[in-house]
Every structure is written in C-alpha cells, then in structure tokens.
C-alpha cells in the first residue's frame, strides 16, 4: 500500500485494480496505436522516481498517461509539466492530478512542442515512458532541445536500450548509438520486467538516465552525421564501399581519407567508435568540406 502522505488528497492510479477502475469510469481502454502500456507496480514507480534524481527540479514528463509517474514526480519535483498526446486519457490524468497544484497538464505531441516555451529559463529534467514506435524520434527531439535539458530518464524497450548501450563491434551498435554517445553520457540503467505493465507488452523494458555533455565534439553536426549515416547505410559493406555508394567522391580519394584517419578501409560501420568517426570527419573536413 502507498504511504498515507502520498495517499492524502490524491486519487492515485497505481495498482492494476485502481487503474482499471479509472479507465472504466471514463469508458477507456489502453490505445495500442499509441503504444500505451501502463505501469502498475508501485515499487518500480518509486524506483524510477528515485533514479531520475528530480527532487526540487523542474520536470517535463513525456507521455503522462493516467498519471502513475506524475503523482510521484509532483511529490518531489518543484514543477511537473505532464505532456500527453491522447485526449481521451486526459480525463483520467486530470482526475488523478486534481489536487496537485505544481502539475501543469499539456495535451500535445511532444515531438511538436518547443521545450523552451515550457521552461522558466532553467534547464529542466525530462522523464518519460517512451512508446516504441516513436522512441528514436523522441530521442532526436531531446538532442535538438538539449540547450533546455540537463538530464533525462527514459523507459524504452529492452532492445532499444541495448542499442543505446552498445559497444563498437556488436550488432546492436548503430546510428542511434553514435548519436547518443555524441550528445550524452549515460549515467546508469536498470531493466524492468514486462509483468509490471497493463496491458503486458511482449518484451521487457529498461530505464536509462543520461546527462547532456557540457562539451560536445568540435564538429559541424550536419556534416558529421552525414558521414556516420553514410557508413551505416549498408551495414554489410565496408566503410569504403558504403561511403563510395553515398558520397560523390572517388574511391581512391576515400581510401586516402580513411588511411589519414588511421582506419582500415575493410572495417564496417559498427567497428568504429565515436572517436574514430570524429577523426574520419576531421579528415573529410581537411580534404573536402572546406573547399
């Protein structure tokens, strides 16, 4: 059971029974198209809140749903902006948060929001249970809005977490891994069983906490990621052949650049670390981008 402090004056949807009761009250059911799988385990919710380190912070919550995390965040955070795209679940969220003056509910697609407009000029913390179908888009949105965000804690499907945590030379390592390493430092993570959700998803999840780097690599982002994407465009091919397919540069010139970067032309995209990609970019910059 929840503590009396948390229960007082709050209609909290946390157990499966309470959640089902609220959904029934408003004639709702989880929306599969929006990837709605709601947490129904109090211990996991508490763990996420402690893990997110949001005490006394301004917080933006992505995908507040029925307010399971929102209520706990409101008890420790200075302010919570609960963003929810689903108009139907909004009635449940308003019901749950009706006695929480530090919660602002925003009915919108997070991908279309200007994060700066939701802050008071301070860097905020972001917390969210990200739907699988838009996980990558939301991550790149966070990267774009990083000037307004200090740290974020996200729950994603386990396979996505494995991609974000992947090391060079593994099959999980890809574009998203390089981007995550470019912008952020992953501070910690833990896995979450699929059994603590309603409805139960097909796979387990993971919760990751990341902080944006104070100093990012000194590169032109657009040009840098053009090279990264070119290398990953055909994973089975060597970086020489992949770059040759994507860039209008003669193979002999590409060989020269790869050699200048201290790399083997027979390596594949997943073999290169962030530092390798930076050196490769710098050699492209020296030979082509400045011309």
mmCIF file of C-alpha atoms in Angstrom:
data_model
loop_
_atom_site.group_PDB
_atom_site.id
_atom_site.type_symbol
_atom_site.label_atom_id
_atom_site.label_comp_id
_atom_site.label_asym_id
_atom_site.label_seq_id
_atom_site.Cartn_x
_atom_site.Cartn_y
_atom_site.Cartn_z
ATOM 1 C CA UNK A 1 0.000 0.000 0.000
ATOM 2 C CA UNK A 2 1.043 3.580 -0.562
ATOM 3 C CA UNK A 3 2.049 5.734 2.357
ATOM 4 C CA UNK A 4 -0.560 7.970 3.971
ATOM 5 C CA UNK A 5 1.414 11.012 2.829
ATOM 6 C CA UNK A 6 1.137 10.034 -0.795
ATOM 7 C CA UNK A 7 -2.462 8.915 -0.483
ATOM 8 C CA UNK A 8 -3.746 12.073 1.207
ATOM 9 C CA UNK A 9 -5.891 14.136 -1.154
ATOM 10 C CA UNK A 10 -4.789 12.170 -4.204
ATOM 11 C CA UNK A 11 -6.691 9.730 -6.383
ATOM 12 C CA UNK A 12 -3.708 7.643 -7.424
ATOM 13 C CA UNK A 13 -3.870 5.152 -10.289
ATOM 14 C CA UNK A 14 -1.058 2.808 -9.373
ATOM 15 C CA UNK A 15 -2.355 -0.714 -8.852
ATOM 16 C CA UNK A 16 -3.943 -2.592 -11.705
ATOM 17 C CA UNK A 17 -7.273 -2.567 -9.847
ATOM 18 C CA UNK A 18 -7.201 1.220 -9.398
ATOM 19 C CA UNK A 19 -6.155 1.771 -12.992
ATOM 20 C CA UNK A 20 -8.916 -0.459 -14.352
ATOM 21 C CA UNK A 21 -11.422 1.337 -12.144
ATOM 22 C CA UNK A 22 -10.449 4.739 -13.537
ATOM 23 C CA UNK A 23 -10.393 3.511 -17.122
ATOM 24 C CA UNK A 24 -13.853 2.019 -16.625
ATOM 25 C CA UNK A 25 -15.081 5.277 -15.083
ATOM 26 C CA UNK A 26 -14.243 7.133 -18.291
ATOM 27 C CA UNK A 27 -15.053 4.275 -20.670
ATOM 28 C CA UNK A 28 -11.458 3.852 -21.817
ATOM 29 C CA UNK A 29 -9.001 1.113 -22.645
ATOM 30 C CA UNK A 30 -5.272 1.313 -23.473
ATOM 31 C CA UNK A 31 -4.654 2.561 -27.017
ATOM 32 C CA UNK A 32 -2.486 0.063 -28.903
ATOM 33 C CA UNK A 33 -1.734 2.519 -31.701
ATOM 34 C CA UNK A 34 -0.206 4.905 -29.152
ATOM 35 C CA UNK A 35 1.771 2.101 -27.531
ATOM 36 C CA UNK A 36 0.017 2.513 -24.169
ATOM 37 C CA UNK A 37 1.322 0.067 -21.571
ATOM 38 C CA UNK A 38 0.804 1.470 -18.083
ATOM 39 C CA UNK A 39 2.982 0.742 -15.057
ATOM 40 C CA UNK A 40 1.027 -0.973 -12.287
ATOM 41 C CA UNK A 41 3.802 -1.767 -9.820
ATOM 42 C CA UNK A 42 4.372 0.730 -7.013
ATOM 43 C CA UNK A 43 7.899 -0.434 -6.272
ATOM 44 C CA UNK A 44 9.029 0.085 -9.864
ATOM 45 C CA UNK A 45 7.400 3.524 -9.952
ATOM 46 C CA UNK A 46 9.203 4.546 -6.761
ATOM 47 C CA UNK A 47 12.486 3.198 -8.112
ATOM 48 C CA UNK A 48 12.124 5.239 -11.310
ATOM 49 C CA UNK A 49 11.380 8.420 -9.364
ATOM 50 C CA UNK A 50 14.420 7.983 -7.099
ATOM 51 C CA UNK A 51 16.553 7.002 -10.081
ATOM 52 C CA UNK A 52 15.536 10.105 -12.063
ATOM 53 C CA UNK A 53 17.028 12.462 -9.421
ATOM 54 C CA UNK A 54 14.260 15.036 -9.965
ATOM 55 C CA UNK A 55 13.873 16.253 -6.391
ATOM 56 C CA UNK A 56 13.451 20.039 -6.386
ATOM 57 C CA UNK A 57 13.766 20.198 -10.188
ATOM 58 C CA UNK A 58 11.506 21.426 -12.961
ATOM 59 C CA UNK A 59 10.409 18.318 -14.840
ATOM 60 C CA UNK A 60 8.805 17.608 -18.188
ATOM 61 C CA UNK A 61 7.125 14.223 -18.329
ATOM 62 C CA UNK A 62 6.654 12.683 -21.768
ATOM 63 C CA UNK A 63 3.532 10.558 -22.116
ATOM 64 C CA UNK A 64 1.976 11.069 -18.683
ATOM 65 C CA UNK A 65 -0.906 8.692 -19.467
ATOM 66 C CA UNK A 66 -3.055 8.063 -16.382
ATOM 67 C CA UNK A 67 -0.585 9.857 -14.117
ATOM 68 C CA UNK A 68 1.126 6.902 -12.486
ATOM 69 C CA UNK A 69 4.533 8.589 -12.536
ATOM 70 C CA UNK A 70 3.145 12.120 -12.495
ATOM 71 C CA UNK A 71 1.825 11.909 -8.941
ATOM 72 C CA UNK A 72 5.135 10.697 -7.557
ATOM 73 C CA UNK A 73 7.089 13.284 -9.526
ATOM 74 C CA UNK A 74 4.836 16.019 -8.141
ATOM 75 C CA UNK A 75 5.648 14.985 -4.586
ATOM 76 C CA UNK A 76 9.351 15.716 -5.008
ATOM 77 C CA UNK A 77 9.803 17.975 -8.051
ATOM 78 C CA UNK A 78 9.343 21.730 -7.957
ATOM 79 C CA UNK A 79 7.098 21.617 -11.014
ATOM 80 C CA UNK A 80 5.891 18.927 -13.407
ATOM 81 C CA UNK A 81 4.744 19.635 -16.958
ATOM 82 C CA UNK A 82 2.836 16.476 -17.863
ATOM 83 C CA UNK A 83 2.688 16.115 -21.643
ATOM 84 C CA UNK A 84 0.087 13.702 -23.021
ATOM 85 C CA UNK A 85 -0.960 13.301 -26.650
ATOM 86 C CA UNK A 86 -4.097 11.212 -26.025
ATOM 87 C CA UNK A 87 -7.139 13.437 -25.450
ATOM 88 C CA UNK A 88 -9.170 10.536 -24.099
ATOM 89 C CA UNK A 89 -6.772 9.585 -21.295
ATOM 90 C CA UNK A 90 -6.581 13.278 -20.352
ATOM 91 C CA UNK A 91 -9.696 12.974 -18.158
ATOM 92 C CA UNK A 92 -8.017 10.270 -16.105
ATOM 93 C CA UNK A 93 -4.845 12.351 -15.796
ATOM 94 C CA UNK A 94 -6.823 15.405 -14.667
ATOM 95 C CA UNK A 95 -8.709 13.268 -12.148
ATOM 96 C CA UNK A 96 -5.507 11.862 -10.676
ATOM 97 C CA UNK A 97 -3.749 15.251 -10.565
ATOM 98 C CA UNK A 98 -6.640 17.413 -9.420
ATOM 99 C CA UNK A 99 -5.081 18.144 -6.026
ATOM 100 C CA UNK A 100 -1.541 18.724 -7.295
ATOM 101 C CA UNK A 101 -1.010 22.482 -7.858
ATOM 102 C CA UNK A 102 2.530 22.036 -9.180
ATOM 103 C CA UNK A 103 1.374 19.902 -12.122
ATOM 104 C CA UNK A 104 0.677 21.542 -15.480
ATOM 105 C CA UNK A 105 -1.051 19.270 -17.996
ATOM 106 C CA UNK A 106 -0.306 19.830 -21.679
ATOM 107 C CA UNK A 107 -2.332 17.959 -24.293
ATOM 108 C CA UNK A 108 0.121 17.792 -27.178
ATOM 109 C CA UNK A 109 2.514 15.663 -29.165
ATOM 110 C CA UNK A 110 5.918 16.122 -27.510
ATOM 111 C CA UNK A 111 7.549 15.993 -30.939
ATOM 112 C CA UNK A 112 5.737 19.202 -31.883
ATOM 113 C CA UNK A 113 6.469 21.128 -28.684
ATOM 114 C CA UNK A 114 9.008 23.876 -28.184
ATOM 115 C CA UNK A 115 10.591 22.754 -24.927
ATOM 116 C CA UNK A 116 11.975 26.218 -24.230
ATOM 117 C CA UNK A 117 8.421 27.565 -24.057
ATOM 118 C CA UNK A 118 7.647 25.115 -21.247
ATOM 119 C CA UNK A 119 10.519 26.218 -19.030
ATOM 120 C CA UNK A 120 11.190 29.283 -16.904
ATOM 121 C CA UNK A 121 14.586 29.789 -18.457
ATOM 122 C CA UNK A 122 16.063 26.996 -16.367
ATOM 123 C CA UNK A 123 17.345 23.697 -17.638
ATOM 124 C CA UNK A 124 14.770 21.011 -16.953
ATOM 125 C CA UNK A 125 14.839 17.286 -16.305
ATOM 126 C CA UNK A 126 12.842 15.035 -18.620
ATOM 127 C CA UNK A 127 11.188 11.779 -17.586
ATOM 128 C CA UNK A 128 9.176 9.515 -19.837
ATOM 129 C CA UNK A 129 7.962 6.051 -20.725
ATOM 130 C CA UNK A 130 8.547 6.219 -24.476
ATOM 131 C CA UNK A 131 6.292 4.354 -26.918
ATOM 132 C CA UNK A 132 8.343 2.022 -29.094
ATOM 133 C CA UNK A 133 7.074 3.405 -32.383
ATOM 134 C CA UNK A 134 8.427 6.921 -31.706
ATOM 135 C CA UNK A 135 11.390 6.202 -29.424
ATOM 136 C CA UNK A 136 14.060 7.251 -31.929
ATOM 137 C CA UNK A 137 12.148 10.389 -32.925
ATOM 138 C CA UNK A 138 11.760 11.442 -29.302
ATOM 139 C CA UNK A 139 15.441 10.831 -28.605
ATOM 140 C CA UNK A 140 16.482 13.023 -31.527
ATOM 141 C CA UNK A 141 13.961 15.634 -30.348
ATOM 142 C CA UNK A 142 15.690 15.603 -26.950
ATOM 143 C CA UNK A 143 19.041 16.018 -28.688
ATOM 144 C CA UNK A 144 17.685 19.028 -30.597
ATOM 145 C CA UNK A 145 16.312 20.618 -27.431
ATOM 146 C CA UNK A 146 19.414 19.913 -25.319
ATOM 147 C CA UNK A 147 20.049 23.583 -24.533
ATOM 148 C CA UNK A 148 16.934 23.458 -22.342
ATOM 149 C CA UNK A 149 17.507 19.991 -20.851
ATOM 150 C CA UNK A 150 20.092 18.977 -18.276
ATOM 151 C CA UNK A 151 19.253 15.324 -17.795
ATOM 152 C CA UNK A 152 16.665 12.785 -18.893
ATOM 153 C CA UNK A 153 15.384 9.460 -17.617
ATOM 154 C CA UNK A 154 13.553 7.327 -20.152
ATOM 155 C CA UNK A 155 11.964 3.913 -20.185
ATOM 156 C CA UNK A 156 12.348 2.128 -23.509
ATOM 157 C CA UNK A 157 12.050 -1.402 -24.830
ATOM 158 C CA UNK A 158 14.998 -3.554 -23.817
ATOM 159 C CA UNK A 159 16.279 -3.920 -27.390
ATOM 160 C CA UNK A 160 16.393 -0.128 -27.788
ATOM 161 C CA UNK A 161 18.345 0.169 -24.540
ATOM 162 C CA UNK A 162 20.791 -2.419 -25.822
ATOM 163 C CA UNK A 163 21.315 -0.292 -28.925
ATOM 164 C CA UNK A 164 21.929 2.825 -26.835
ATOM 165 C CA UNK A 165 24.365 0.973 -24.575
ATOM 166 C CA UNK A 166 26.083 -0.995 -27.353
ATOM 167 C CA UNK A 167 29.834 -1.116 -27.788
ATOM 168 C CA UNK A 168 31.647 -0.933 -31.140
ATOM 169 C CA UNK A 169 31.899 -4.281 -32.869
ATOM 170 C CA UNK A 170 28.452 -5.524 -31.790
ATOM 171 C CA UNK A 171 25.354 -5.992 -33.955
ATOM 172 C CA UNK A 172 23.349 -3.599 -31.731
ATOM 173 C CA UNK A 173 25.775 -0.730 -32.398
ATOM 174 C CA UNK A 174 24.393 1.766 -34.912
ATOM 175 C CA UNK A 175 23.454 5.338 -35.835
ATOM 176 C CA UNK A 176 21.487 5.811 -32.639
ATOM 177 C CA UNK A 177 24.398 4.588 -30.510
ATOM 178 C CA UNK A 178 26.791 7.061 -32.088
ATOM 179 C CA UNK A 179 24.312 9.921 -31.656
ATOM 180 C CA UNK A 180 23.732 9.023 -28.007
ATOM 181 C CA UNK A 181 27.475 8.953 -27.355
ATOM 182 C CA UNK A 182 27.919 12.221 -29.237
ATOM 183 C CA UNK A 183 25.431 14.199 -27.164
ATOM 184 C CA UNK A 184 25.159 12.378 -23.843
ATOM 185 C CA UNK A 185 26.762 10.421 -21.084
ATOM 186 C CA UNK A 186 24.643 7.509 -19.904
ATOM 187 C CA UNK A 187 24.958 7.559 -16.124
ATOM 188 C CA UNK A 188 23.097 4.385 -15.186
ATOM 189 C CA UNK A 189 20.326 1.985 -16.182
ATOM 190 C CA UNK A 190 18.229 -0.953 -14.982
ATOM 191 C CA UNK A 191 15.867 -3.441 -16.568
ATOM 192 C CA UNK A 192 12.118 -3.716 -15.943
ATOM 193 C CA UNK A 193 10.029 -6.868 -16.372
ATOM 194 C CA UNK A 194 7.113 -6.831 -18.817
ATOM 195 C CA UNK A 195 4.988 -8.250 -15.989
ATOM 196 C CA UNK A 196 4.659 -4.859 -14.226
ATOM 197 C CA UNK A 197 2.622 -3.287 -17.049
ATOM 198 C CA UNK A 198 -1.013 -3.302 -18.063
ATOM 199 C CA UNK A 199 -1.582 -4.491 -20.669
ATOM 200 C CA UNK A 200 1.521 -6.661 -20.578
ATOM 201 C CA UNK A 201 3.830 -5.922 -23.540
ATOM 202 C CA UNK A 202 5.649 -8.656 -25.423
ATOM 203 C CA UNK A 203 9.131 -7.635 -24.256
ATOM 204 C CA UNK A 204 10.914 -6.324 -21.176
ATOM 205 C CA UNK A 205 11.930 -2.686 -20.818
ATOM 206 C CA UNK A 206 14.856 -0.706 -19.473
ATOM 207 C CA UNK A 207 15.186 2.623 -17.699
ATOM 208 C CA UNK A 208 18.191 4.787 -18.588
ATOM 209 C CA UNK A 209 19.420 8.048 -17.070
ATOM 210 C CA UNK A 210 21.568 10.315 -19.229
ATOM 211 C CA UNK A 211 23.105 13.747 -18.892
ATOM 212 C CA UNK A 212 23.906 16.033 -21.809
ATOM 213 C CA UNK A 213 27.602 16.699 -22.245
ATOM 214 C CA UNK A 214 28.880 20.134 -21.295
ATOM 215 C CA UNK A 215 31.397 19.957 -24.116
ATOM 216 C CA UNK A 216 30.401 18.238 -27.347
ATOM 217 C CA UNK A 217 32.831 17.203 -30.093
ATOM 218 C CA UNK A 218 34.022 20.198 -32.092
ATOM 219 C CA UNK A 219 32.452 19.295 -35.422
ATOM 220 C CA UNK A 220 29.793 20.512 -37.828
ATOM 221 C CA UNK A 221 26.918 18.264 -36.741
ATOM 222 C CA UNK A 222 25.214 18.107 -40.123
ATOM 223 C CA UNK A 223 28.395 17.108 -41.919
ATOM 224 C CA UNK A 224 29.489 14.748 -39.147
ATOM 225 C CA UNK A 225 26.244 12.788 -39.132
ATOM 226 C CA UNK A 226 26.188 12.738 -42.928
ATOM 227 C CA UNK A 227 29.374 10.667 -42.729
ATOM 228 C CA UNK A 228 28.012 8.467 -39.929
ATOM 229 C CA UNK A 229 24.769 7.802 -41.800
ATOM 230 C CA UNK A 230 26.697 7.076 -44.992
ATOM 231 C CA UNK A 231 28.800 4.478 -43.202
ATOM 232 C CA UNK A 232 25.733 2.785 -41.711
ATOM 233 C CA UNK A 233 23.697 2.959 -44.938
ATOM 234 C CA UNK A 234 24.792 -0.560 -45.877
ATOM 235 C CA UNK A 235 25.982 -2.311 -42.730
ATOM 236 C CA UNK A 236 27.239 -5.406 -44.511
ATOM 237 C CA UNK A 237 29.605 -3.395 -46.662
ATOM 238 C CA UNK A 238 32.976 -1.975 -45.662
ATOM 239 C CA UNK A 239 33.148 1.705 -44.792
ATOM 240 C CA UNK A 240 34.973 2.271 -48.086
ATOM 241 C CA UNK A 241 32.158 0.783 -50.155
ATOM 242 C CA UNK A 242 29.405 2.313 -48.029
ATOM 243 C CA UNK A 243 30.916 5.794 -48.325
ATOM 244 C CA UNK A 244 31.509 5.282 -52.030
ATOM 245 C CA UNK A 245 27.814 4.467 -52.523
ATOM 246 C CA UNK A 246 26.632 7.529 -50.621
ATOM 247 C CA UNK A 247 29.188 10.239 -51.403
ATOM 248 C CA UNK A 248 30.203 11.636 -54.749
ATOM 249 C CA UNK A 249 33.892 11.061 -54.097
ATOM 250 C CA UNK A 250 36.247 8.757 -55.995
ATOM 251 C CA UNK A 251 37.252 5.555 -54.210
ATOM 252 C CA UNK A 252 40.923 6.422 -54.363
ATOM 253 C CA UNK A 253 40.216 9.671 -52.536
ATOM 254 C CA UNK A 254 38.093 7.853 -49.971
ATOM 255 C CA UNK A 255 40.880 5.339 -49.378
ATOM 256 C CA UNK A 256 43.256 8.231 -48.735
ATOM 257 C CA UNK A 257 40.885 9.831 -46.209
ATOM 258 C CA UNK A 258 40.264 6.559 -44.376
ATOM 259 C CA UNK A 259 44.013 5.950 -44.164
ATOM 260 C CA UNK A 260 44.591 9.517 -42.905
ATOM 261 C CA UNK A 261 42.096 8.774 -40.119
ATOM 262 C CA UNK A 262 44.160 5.762 -39.090
ATOM 263 C CA UNK A 263 41.434 3.326 -40.095
ATOM 264 C CA UNK A 264 41.328 0.170 -42.193
ATOM 265 C CA UNK A 265 39.176 0.506 -45.316
ATOM 266 C CA UNK A 266 37.808 -3.011 -44.668
ATOM 267 C CA UNK A 267 36.232 -2.066 -41.348
ATOM 268 C CA UNK A 268 32.447 -1.862 -41.134
ATOM 269 C CA UNK A 269 30.397 0.948 -39.635
ATOM 270 C CA UNK A 270 29.755 -0.894 -36.357
ATOM 271 C CA UNK A 271 33.512 -1.271 -35.800
ATOM 272 C CA UNK A 272 34.127 2.477 -35.432
ATOM 273 C CA UNK A 273 33.968 4.259 -32.080
ATOM 274 C CA UNK A 274 32.817 7.856 -31.676
ATOM 275 C CA UNK A 275 36.474 8.956 -31.669
ATOM 276 C CA UNK A 276 37.031 7.051 -34.920
ATOM 277 C CA UNK A 277 34.109 8.855 -36.543
ATOM 278 C CA UNK A 278 35.425 12.201 -35.309
ATOM 279 C CA UNK A 279 38.854 11.522 -36.836
ATOM 280 C CA UNK A 280 37.197 10.426 -40.070
ATOM 281 C CA UNK A 281 35.148 13.646 -40.127
ATOM 282 C CA UNK A 282 38.251 15.740 -39.492
ATOM 283 C CA UNK A 283 39.994 14.153 -42.460
ATOM 284 C CA UNK A 284 36.965 14.790 -44.666
ATOM 285 C CA UNK A 285 36.934 18.371 -43.367
ATOM 286 C CA UNK A 286 40.568 18.840 -44.273
ATOM 287 C CA UNK A 287 40.244 17.322 -47.748
ATOM 288 C CA UNK A 288 36.759 18.276 -48.916
ATOM 289 C CA UNK A 289 34.407 20.169 -46.612
ATOM 290 C CA UNK A 290 36.466 23.358 -46.584
ATOM 291 C CA UNK A 291 36.667 23.533 -50.343
#
